[in-house]
DNA sequence: TCTGGGGTCCTAGGACCC
DNA sequence: TCTGGGGTCCTAGGACCC
């Protein structure tokens, strides 16, 4: 018996989060911007209808914003993260077989529910999430994840589907593939879409019925799997628990270009420190640290440089990692360049309980562990960033710090920013 | 003037070994 | 001039995802 997957996807997630706490935004065009209020990364349907694209720079759409009264928000990841958790928690009431795929999407395995009317069940899920969290979702149901994705897209757009589309044993199946652009198939990005179009393949239906060899040749096993999935043969199963991360990155663009090595050192220290926190959350330690610097990538002469530092003993200790990050920075820093972005990456992550220590290790690991535990505990209980390293800099208006000019309050995670009803 | 951030998987090719 | 064959491991880069 073939499996049944549902893909539950929050509609315009970040915008919907803002709307939950500000109902006046309902029906109006809204966008949420990336860090430093740079690009539009979430758009309400009204905004999409105006032709504003995903990732469009804010300064390029300034006129549209003004003329249509588009409501603009800086991103508020604390709020979105918390809302996401509420949605996922609600979902898990319906089945334990859930894979949280991203901040706004989850796959459910509904194989055991085939004696239900799946469309009705989907509607129940949808209305419960709306009632409990305020977030509107769309649900696509099919035998493979790739088909569920397609069902979901149509569910979101079609008036008739009203948010839920079940394609299992559906006479509508081929039609659904026919009206789906090949570029909208899961796993088909810009390059592959171009290749497929050049070969006369423009729809998901045409892709499904394409000869395997052509696809395999250009797109490898990934392409073969896409074909299989479109044909209803499941290649991707539900992943219950997320596997441990293999790498961790913290990087930011600066609002203004930075030349001063002292400011770069602060930024790098802050990223290393944040990365260390993520490492400890994962119960991992890093074997290799990588620092990178880059100038404005939209200019003709563009400089980017990486430096890898192998750590003598894998670690997740913030102060140690800040030191090594600074070592790396010193190697790649070149005077006279205007830097626009920097970052710290951790590679070769190992589980913290399987650490390979060295006989000649000069560091007291036991002590470091207790210190980090305390640091994390304080920052969890009284707010992230409460305790930090002096190397990160004390001023919070430094040129490198990300700005959010139009951020909404953290309604759900900060007592001082609760919604006030007047 | 102003242009996000964080991941994964796969493949080709080189190094190395027998 | 001719110049094995195959396996494995690693890395860089490409492609994709949200």
Coordinates of C-alpha atoms (C1' of nucleotides) in Angstrom, one line a residue:
Chain A
X1 CA 0.0 0.0 0.0
X2 CA 1.4 3.3 -0.9
X3 CA 1.8 6.0 1.8
X4 CA -0.2 9.2 2.0
X5 CA 1.4 12.5 2.8
X6 CA -0.1 15.8 3.7
X7 CA 1.9 19.0 3.3
X8 CA 0.7 21.7 5.6
X9 CA 2.0 25.1 4.6
X10 CA 1.3 28.4 6.4
X11 CA 0.1 31.1 3.9
X12 CA 2.5 34.1 3.6
X13 CA 3.7 33.1 7.1
X14 CA 5.5 36.2 8.3
X15 CA 2.8 38.4 7.1
X16 CA 0.2 36.2 8.7
X17 CA 2.1 36.4 12.0
X18 CA 1.9 40.2 11.9
X19 CA -1.8 40.1 11.1
X20 CA -2.6 37.9 14.0
X21 CA -1.7 40.8 16.3
X22 CA -2.8 43.6 14.1
X23 CA -6.0 42.6 12.4
X24 CA -6.2 46.0 10.7
X25 CA -3.7 44.5 8.2
X26 CA -6.3 42.1 7.0
X27 CA -7.1 42.7 3.3
X28 CA -4.4 45.3 2.9
X29 CA -1.1 44.9 1.1
X30 CA 1.7 44.0 3.6
X31 CA 5.4 43.0 3.3
X32 CA 8.0 41.9 5.8
X33 CA 11.6 42.9 5.1
X34 CA 14.9 41.0 5.6
X35 CA 17.6 42.1 8.0
X36 CA 18.5 45.8 7.8
X37 CA 15.1 46.2 6.1
X38 CA 16.8 45.2 2.8
X39 CA 14.5 43.0 0.8
X40 CA 10.9 41.9 0.7
X41 CA 10.9 38.3 2.1
X42 CA 7.2 37.8 2.8
X43 CA 4.3 39.3 0.9
X44 CA 0.6 39.2 1.4
X45 CA -1.6 38.2 -1.5
X46 CA -2.5 41.8 -2.1
X47 CA 1.2 42.6 -2.4
X48 CA 1.9 39.7 -4.8
X49 CA -0.9 41.0 -7.0
X50 CA 1.0 44.2 -7.3
X51 CA 3.8 42.3 -8.9
X52 CA 6.3 42.6 -6.1
X53 CA 8.7 39.6 -6.2
X54 CA 10.2 37.6 -3.5
X55 CA 13.5 39.1 -2.5
X56 CA 13.0 42.4 -4.2
X57 CA 15.1 45.2 -2.7
X58 CA 13.0 47.6 -0.7
X59 CA 14.5 50.7 -2.3
X60 CA 13.4 49.5 -5.7
X61 CA 9.8 49.3 -4.7
X62 CA 9.6 52.5 -2.7
X63 CA 7.2 54.1 -5.1
X64 CA 4.8 51.2 -5.1
X65 CA 4.9 51.1 -1.3
X66 CA 3.9 54.7 -1.2
X67 CA 1.3 54.7 -3.9
X68 CA -0.5 51.6 -2.7
X69 CA -0.1 52.2 1.0
X70 CA 1.8 48.9 1.5
X71 CA 2.3 48.2 5.2
X72 CA 5.9 47.5 5.8
X73 CA 7.4 45.5 8.7
X74 CA 11.0 44.5 9.7
X75 CA 11.3 40.8 10.4
X76 CA 10.7 39.7 13.9
X77 CA 12.1 36.2 14.1
X78 CA 11.4 35.8 17.8
X79 CA 7.7 36.3 17.1
X80 CA 7.7 34.0 14.0
X81 CA 9.6 31.3 15.8
X82 CA 7.1 31.3 18.6
X83 CA 4.1 31.3 16.3
X84 CA 5.7 28.4 14.3
X85 CA 6.0 26.4 17.5
X86 CA 2.3 26.9 18.2
X87 CA 1.3 25.8 14.7
X88 CA 3.5 22.7 15.0
X89 CA 2.1 21.8 18.4
X90 CA -1.4 22.1 17.1
X91 CA -0.6 19.9 14.2
X92 CA 0.9 17.2 16.4
X93 CA -2.5 16.8 18.0
X94 CA -3.7 15.3 14.8
X95 CA -1.0 12.7 14.3
X96 CA 2.4 11.9 15.9
X97 CA 3.8 11.2 12.4
X98 CA 4.9 14.7 11.7
X99 CA 8.0 16.1 10.1
X100 CA 8.7 19.8 10.7
X101 CA 10.2 20.7 7.4
X102 CA 10.8 24.4 7.8
X103 CA 9.5 27.3 10.0
X104 CA 6.2 27.3 8.1
X105 CA 5.8 23.8 6.7
X106 CA 5.2 20.3 8.0
X107 CA 4.6 17.0 6.3
X108 CA 2.2 14.6 8.0
X109 CA 2.0 10.9 7.3
X110 CA -1.7 10.1 6.9
X111 CA -1.3 6.5 5.7
X112 CA -3.3 5.3 8.6
X113 CA -6.2 7.7 7.9
X114 CA -7.3 6.4 4.5
X115 CA -10.7 5.2 5.9
X116 CA -11.4 8.9 6.6
X117 CA -12.5 11.4 4.0
X118 CA -9.0 13.0 3.7
X119 CA -10.4 16.3 2.4
X120 CA -12.7 16.6 5.4
X121 CA -9.9 15.7 7.8
X122 CA -7.7 18.4 6.1
X123 CA -10.4 20.9 6.7
X124 CA -10.6 20.0 10.3
X125 CA -6.8 20.5 10.7
X126 CA -7.0 23.8 8.8
X127 CA -9.8 25.3 10.9
X128 CA -8.3 24.1 14.2
X129 CA -5.0 25.8 13.4
X130 CA -6.8 29.0 12.4
X131 CA -8.8 29.0 15.6
X132 CA -6.0 28.1 18.0
X133 CA -3.2 30.2 16.4
X134 CA -4.8 32.6 14.0
X135 CA -2.6 31.4 11.2
X136 CA -4.2 30.4 7.8
X137 CA -2.7 27.3 6.3
X138 CA -3.1 25.3 3.0
X139 CA -3.0 21.5 2.9
X140 CA -2.1 19.3 -0.1
X141 CA -2.5 15.5 0.1
X142 CA -1.0 12.9 -2.1
X143 CA 1.0 9.6 -2.3
X144 CA 4.4 11.3 -2.5
X145 CA 5.9 14.5 -1.0
X146 CA 6.5 16.0 -4.4
X147 CA 2.8 15.5 -5.4
X148 CA 1.7 16.8 -2.0
X149 CA 3.7 20.0 -2.7
X150 CA 1.8 20.4 -6.0
X151 CA -1.5 19.7 -4.4
X152 CA -0.6 22.3 -1.8
X153 CA 0.1 25.0 -4.3
X154 CA -3.2 24.5 -6.0
X155 CA -5.0 24.3 -2.7
X156 CA -3.6 27.7 -1.9
X157 CA -4.6 29.3 -5.2
X158 CA -7.9 27.6 -6.2
X159 CA -11.1 29.1 -4.8
X160 CA -12.8 25.8 -5.2
X161 CA -10.3 23.9 -3.2
X162 CA -10.7 26.4 -0.4
X163 CA -7.3 25.5 1.2
X164 CA -7.4 21.8 1.0
X165 CA -6.7 19.5 -2.0
X166 CA -6.5 15.7 -1.9
X167 CA -5.0 14.2 -5.0
X168 CA -5.0 10.6 -3.9
X169 CA -7.0 8.5 -6.4
X170 CA -8.2 11.8 -7.9
X171 CA -9.5 12.1 -11.4
X172 CA -8.1 15.6 -11.2
X173 CA -4.5 14.3 -10.9
X174 CA -3.3 14.7 -14.5
X175 CA -5.0 18.1 -14.7
X176 CA -3.2 19.2 -11.6
X177 CA 0.1 18.3 -13.1
X178 CA -0.8 19.9 -16.4
X179 CA -1.6 23.3 -14.8
X180 CA 1.7 23.2 -12.7
X181 CA 4.6 25.0 -14.3
X182 CA 7.7 22.8 -14.4
X183 CA 9.6 25.5 -12.5
X184 CA 7.2 25.1 -9.6
X185 CA 8.0 21.4 -9.1
X186 CA 9.9 20.7 -5.9
X187 CA 13.5 20.3 -6.7
X188 CA 13.4 22.2 -10.0
X189 CA 15.3 25.5 -9.6
X190 CA 16.3 28.1 -12.2
X191 CA 19.0 26.1 -13.9
X192 CA 17.0 22.9 -14.3
X193 CA 13.9 24.8 -15.4
X194 CA 15.9 26.5 -18.2
X195 CA 17.3 23.1 -19.3
X196 CA 13.8 21.5 -19.3
X197 CA 12.2 24.3 -21.2
X198 CA 14.9 24.1 -23.9
X199 CA 13.9 20.5 -24.3
X200 CA 10.2 21.4 -24.7
X201 CA 9.2 20.4 -21.1
X202 CA 7.1 23.1 -19.7
X203 CA 4.7 21.5 -17.3
X204 CA 4.9 19.0 -14.4
X205 CA 2.8 16.6 -16.6
X206 CA 5.3 16.7 -19.4
X207 CA 8.2 16.2 -16.9
X208 CA 6.5 13.2 -15.4
X209 CA 6.2 11.6 -18.9
X210 CA 9.7 12.4 -20.0
X211 CA 12.2 9.7 -20.7
X212 CA 14.3 8.8 -17.7
X213 CA 17.7 8.9 -19.5
X214 CA 17.5 12.5 -20.5
X215 CA 16.8 13.6 -17.0
X216 CA 19.3 11.2 -15.4
X217 CA 22.0 12.5 -17.6
X218 CA 21.5 16.1 -16.7
X219 CA 20.1 16.0 -13.2
X220 CA 21.5 12.8 -11.8
X221 CA 19.7 10.7 -9.2
X222 CA 17.9 13.8 -7.9
X223 CA 16.2 14.2 -11.2
X224 CA 15.3 10.5 -11.4
X225 CA 13.7 10.7 -8.0
X226 CA 11.6 13.7 -9.0
X227 CA 10.3 11.7 -12.0
X228 CA 9.5 8.7 -9.7
X229 CA 7.7 11.0 -7.2
X230 CA 5.6 12.6 -9.9
X231 CA 4.6 9.1 -11.0
X232 CA 3.4 8.4 -7.5
X233 CA 6.3 6.3 -6.4
X234 CA 7.5 7.6 -3.1
X235 CA 11.3 8.2 -2.8
X236 CA 11.3 10.5 0.3
X237 CA 9.8 9.2 3.5
X238 CA 8.8 11.1 6.6
X239 CA 11.8 12.1 8.8
X240 CA 10.5 12.1 12.4
X241 CA 13.4 13.5 14.2
X242 CA 15.7 16.0 12.5
X243 CA 19.2 14.6 12.1
X244 CA 22.1 16.5 13.8
X245 CA 23.3 19.5 11.9
X246 CA 26.4 19.1 9.9
X247 CA 27.4 22.7 9.8
X248 CA 26.4 25.9 11.5
X249 CA 26.7 29.4 10.1
X250 CA 26.2 32.9 11.5
X251 CA 26.6 35.7 9.1
X252 CA 25.2 39.2 8.6
X253 CA 25.3 42.0 6.1
X254 CA 26.3 45.4 7.6
X255 CA 23.9 48.3 7.2
X256 CA 27.0 50.4 6.3
X257 CA 30.3 49.3 4.9
X258 CA 33.0 48.8 7.5
X259 CA 36.8 49.4 7.2
X260 CA 38.0 49.4 10.8
X261 CA 39.5 46.1 12.0
X262 CA 38.2 46.8 15.5
X263 CA 34.6 46.9 14.4
X264 CA 35.1 43.8 12.3
X265 CA 36.5 42.1 15.4
X266 CA 33.4 43.0 17.4
X267 CA 31.1 41.6 14.6
X268 CA 33.1 38.4 14.3
X269 CA 33.1 37.9 18.1
X270 CA 29.4 38.3 18.1
X271 CA 28.9 35.8 15.3
X272 CA 31.2 33.3 16.9
X273 CA 29.5 33.7 20.2
X274 CA 26.0 33.2 18.6
X275 CA 27.3 30.2 16.6
X276 CA 28.7 28.7 19.8
X277 CA 25.2 29.0 21.4
X278 CA 23.7 27.2 18.4
X279 CA 26.4 24.5 18.7
X280 CA 25.6 23.9 22.4
X281 CA 21.9 23.8 21.6
X282 CA 22.7 20.9 19.2
X283 CA 24.9 19.3 21.8
X284 CA 27.7 19.4 19.2
X285 CA 31.3 20.7 19.1
X286 CA 33.1 22.1 16.1
X287 CA 36.3 20.6 14.7
X288 CA 36.8 23.4 12.2
X289 CA 36.0 27.1 12.3
X290 CA 35.8 29.2 9.2
X291 CA 35.7 33.0 9.0
X292 CA 34.8 35.0 6.0
X293 CA 34.8 38.6 4.9
X294 CA 33.3 40.1 1.8
X295 CA 32.8 43.5 0.2
X296 CA 29.6 44.6 -1.6
X297 CA 28.7 41.8 -4.0
X298 CA 26.8 44.2 -6.3
X299 CA 29.9 46.1 -7.1
X300 CA 32.3 45.2 -9.9
X301 CA 35.4 44.7 -7.8
X302 CA 34.2 42.2 -5.3
X303 CA 36.4 40.6 -2.6
X304 CA 35.5 37.5 -0.7
X305 CA 37.9 35.5 1.4
X306 CA 37.6 32.5 3.6
X307 CA 40.0 31.2 6.3
X308 CA 39.6 27.8 7.9
X309 CA 41.0 27.2 11.4
X310 CA 41.4 23.6 12.6
X311 CA 40.7 23.4 16.3
X312 CA 43.2 21.3 18.3
X313 CA 40.2 19.8 20.2
X314 CA 36.6 20.1 19.0
X315 CA 34.8 22.6 21.2
X316 CA 31.7 24.7 21.7
X317 CA 33.2 27.1 24.2
X318 CA 32.4 30.7 23.3
X319 CA 35.5 32.4 24.5
X320 CA 37.8 29.8 22.8
X321 CA 35.9 30.0 19.5
X322 CA 36.0 33.8 19.6
X323 CA 39.7 33.7 20.0
X324 CA 40.2 31.3 17.0
X325 CA 37.7 33.4 14.9
X326 CA 39.9 36.4 15.6
X327 CA 43.0 34.5 14.5
X328 CA 41.2 33.7 11.2
X329 CA 40.1 37.3 10.8
X330 CA 43.6 38.6 11.1
X331 CA 44.7 36.4 8.2
X332 CA 42.1 37.6 5.7
X333 CA 41.7 41.2 6.7
X334 CA 43.1 43.6 4.1
X335 CA 43.4 47.2 4.8
X336 CA 41.5 49.7 2.7
X337 CA 38.6 47.5 1.7
X338 CA 35.0 48.4 2.6
X339 CA 33.5 45.3 4.0
X340 CA 29.8 44.7 3.7
X341 CA 29.3 41.2 5.2
X342 CA 31.1 38.8 7.5
X343 CA 30.4 35.5 9.0
X344 CA 31.6 32.5 11.1
X345 CA 31.0 28.9 10.1
X346 CA 31.5 25.7 12.0
X347 CA 32.3 22.5 10.2
X348 CA 33.1 18.9 11.2
X349 CA 30.6 18.9 14.0
X350 CA 30.8 16.0 16.5
X351 CA 28.5 15.0 19.3
X352 CA 29.6 16.6 22.5
X353 CA 29.5 13.3 24.4
X354 CA 32.0 11.7 22.0
X355 CA 34.7 14.3 22.2
X356 CA 38.2 13.2 21.3
X357 CA 40.3 15.0 23.8
X358 CA 44.0 15.5 23.7
X359 CA 46.5 14.4 26.3
X360 CA 48.2 17.7 26.2
X361 CA 45.0 19.8 26.2
X362 CA 45.8 22.9 28.3
X363 CA 42.2 23.8 28.8
X364 CA 40.0 22.7 31.7
X365 CA 37.1 21.3 29.8
X366 CA 35.0 20.5 32.9
X367 CA 35.2 24.1 34.0
X368 CA 34.4 25.5 30.6
X369 CA 31.3 23.3 30.4
X370 CA 29.9 24.6 33.6
X371 CA 30.6 28.2 32.6
X372 CA 28.8 27.7 29.3
X373 CA 25.9 26.0 31.0
X374 CA 25.5 28.9 33.3
X375 CA 25.8 31.4 30.5
X376 CA 23.1 29.7 28.5
X377 CA 20.8 29.4 31.5
X378 CA 21.0 33.1 32.2
X379 CA 20.4 34.1 28.6
X380 CA 17.5 31.7 28.3
X381 CA 15.8 32.9 31.5
X382 CA 16.3 36.6 31.3
X383 CA 16.6 37.2 27.6
X384 CA 19.1 36.4 24.9
X385 CA 22.1 38.7 24.9
X386 CA 21.8 39.6 28.7
X387 CA 25.2 38.1 29.3
X388 CA 27.8 38.6 26.6
X389 CA 31.5 38.8 25.9
X390 CA 33.1 42.2 26.0
X391 CA 34.7 41.3 22.7
X392 CA 31.3 41.7 21.1
X393 CA 31.3 45.4 21.9
X394 CA 29.2 47.2 24.4
X395 CA 27.5 49.8 22.2
X396 CA 24.4 48.6 20.6
X397 CA 24.4 51.1 17.8
X398 CA 27.7 50.1 16.2
X399 CA 27.7 50.3 12.5
X400 CA 27.8 46.6 12.0
X401 CA 24.7 45.8 14.1
X402 CA 21.6 44.8 12.1
X403 CA 18.8 47.4 12.2
X404 CA 15.1 46.8 12.2
X405 CA 13.4 50.1 11.9
X406 CA 9.8 48.9 11.6
X407 CA 9.7 45.9 13.9
X408 CA 6.5 44.9 15.6
X409 CA 6.6 44.0 19.3
X410 CA 7.5 40.5 20.5
X411 CA 3.9 40.0 21.6
X412 CA 4.2 36.4 22.6
X413 CA 7.7 36.1 24.2
X414 CA 8.3 39.3 26.1
X415 CA 6.2 40.4 29.0
X416 CA 7.0 44.1 28.3
X417 CA 5.6 43.8 24.8
X418 CA 2.3 42.1 25.3
X419 CA -0.6 43.2 23.2
X420 CA -2.5 46.0 24.8
X421 CA -6.2 46.2 24.3
X422 CA -7.6 49.6 24.8
Chain B
dT1 C1' 22.3 56.0 -0.6
dC2 C1' 19.7 51.5 -0.1
dT3 C1' 20.4 44.6 -2.4
dG4 C1' 18.8 38.5 3.6
dG5 C1' 20.3 34.2 6.0
dG6 C1' 21.0 29.4 6.8
dG7 C1' 21.0 24.9 5.3
dT8 C1' 21.4 20.0 2.4
dC9 C1' 22.7 16.8 -1.2
dC10 C1' 25.1 15.2 -5.3
dT11 C1' 28.9 14.9 -8.5
dA12 C1' 33.3 15.3 -10.7
dG13 C1' 37.9 15.1 -10.3
dG14 C1' 42.2 14.6 -7.8
dA15 C1' 45.1 12.0 -4.5
dC16 C1' 46.3 7.8 -3.0
dC17 C1' 46.5 2.9 -2.5
dC18 C1' 47.0 -1.9 -4.0
Chain C
dT1 C1' 55.8 6.5 -29.2
dC2 C1' 54.1 3.5 -25.8
dT3 C1' 52.2 4.7 -20.4
dG4 C1' 46.8 -1.0 -16.0
dG5 C1' 42.7 -0.9 -13.6
dG6 C1' 39.9 -0.3 -9.9
dG7 C1' 38.5 1.2 -5.3
dT8 C1' 38.1 4.8 -1.7
dC9 C1' 38.3 9.1 0.3
dC10 C1' 38.3 14.0 0.2
dT11 C1' 37.2 18.5 -1.6
dA12 C1' 35.2 22.2 -4.3
dG13 C1' 31.5 23.6 -6.6
dG14 C1' 26.9 23.4 -8.4
dA15 C1' 22.2 23.0 -7.6
dC16 C1' 18.5 23.1 -4.8
dC17 C1' 15.4 24.2 -0.5
dC18 C1' 12.9 27.5 2.8

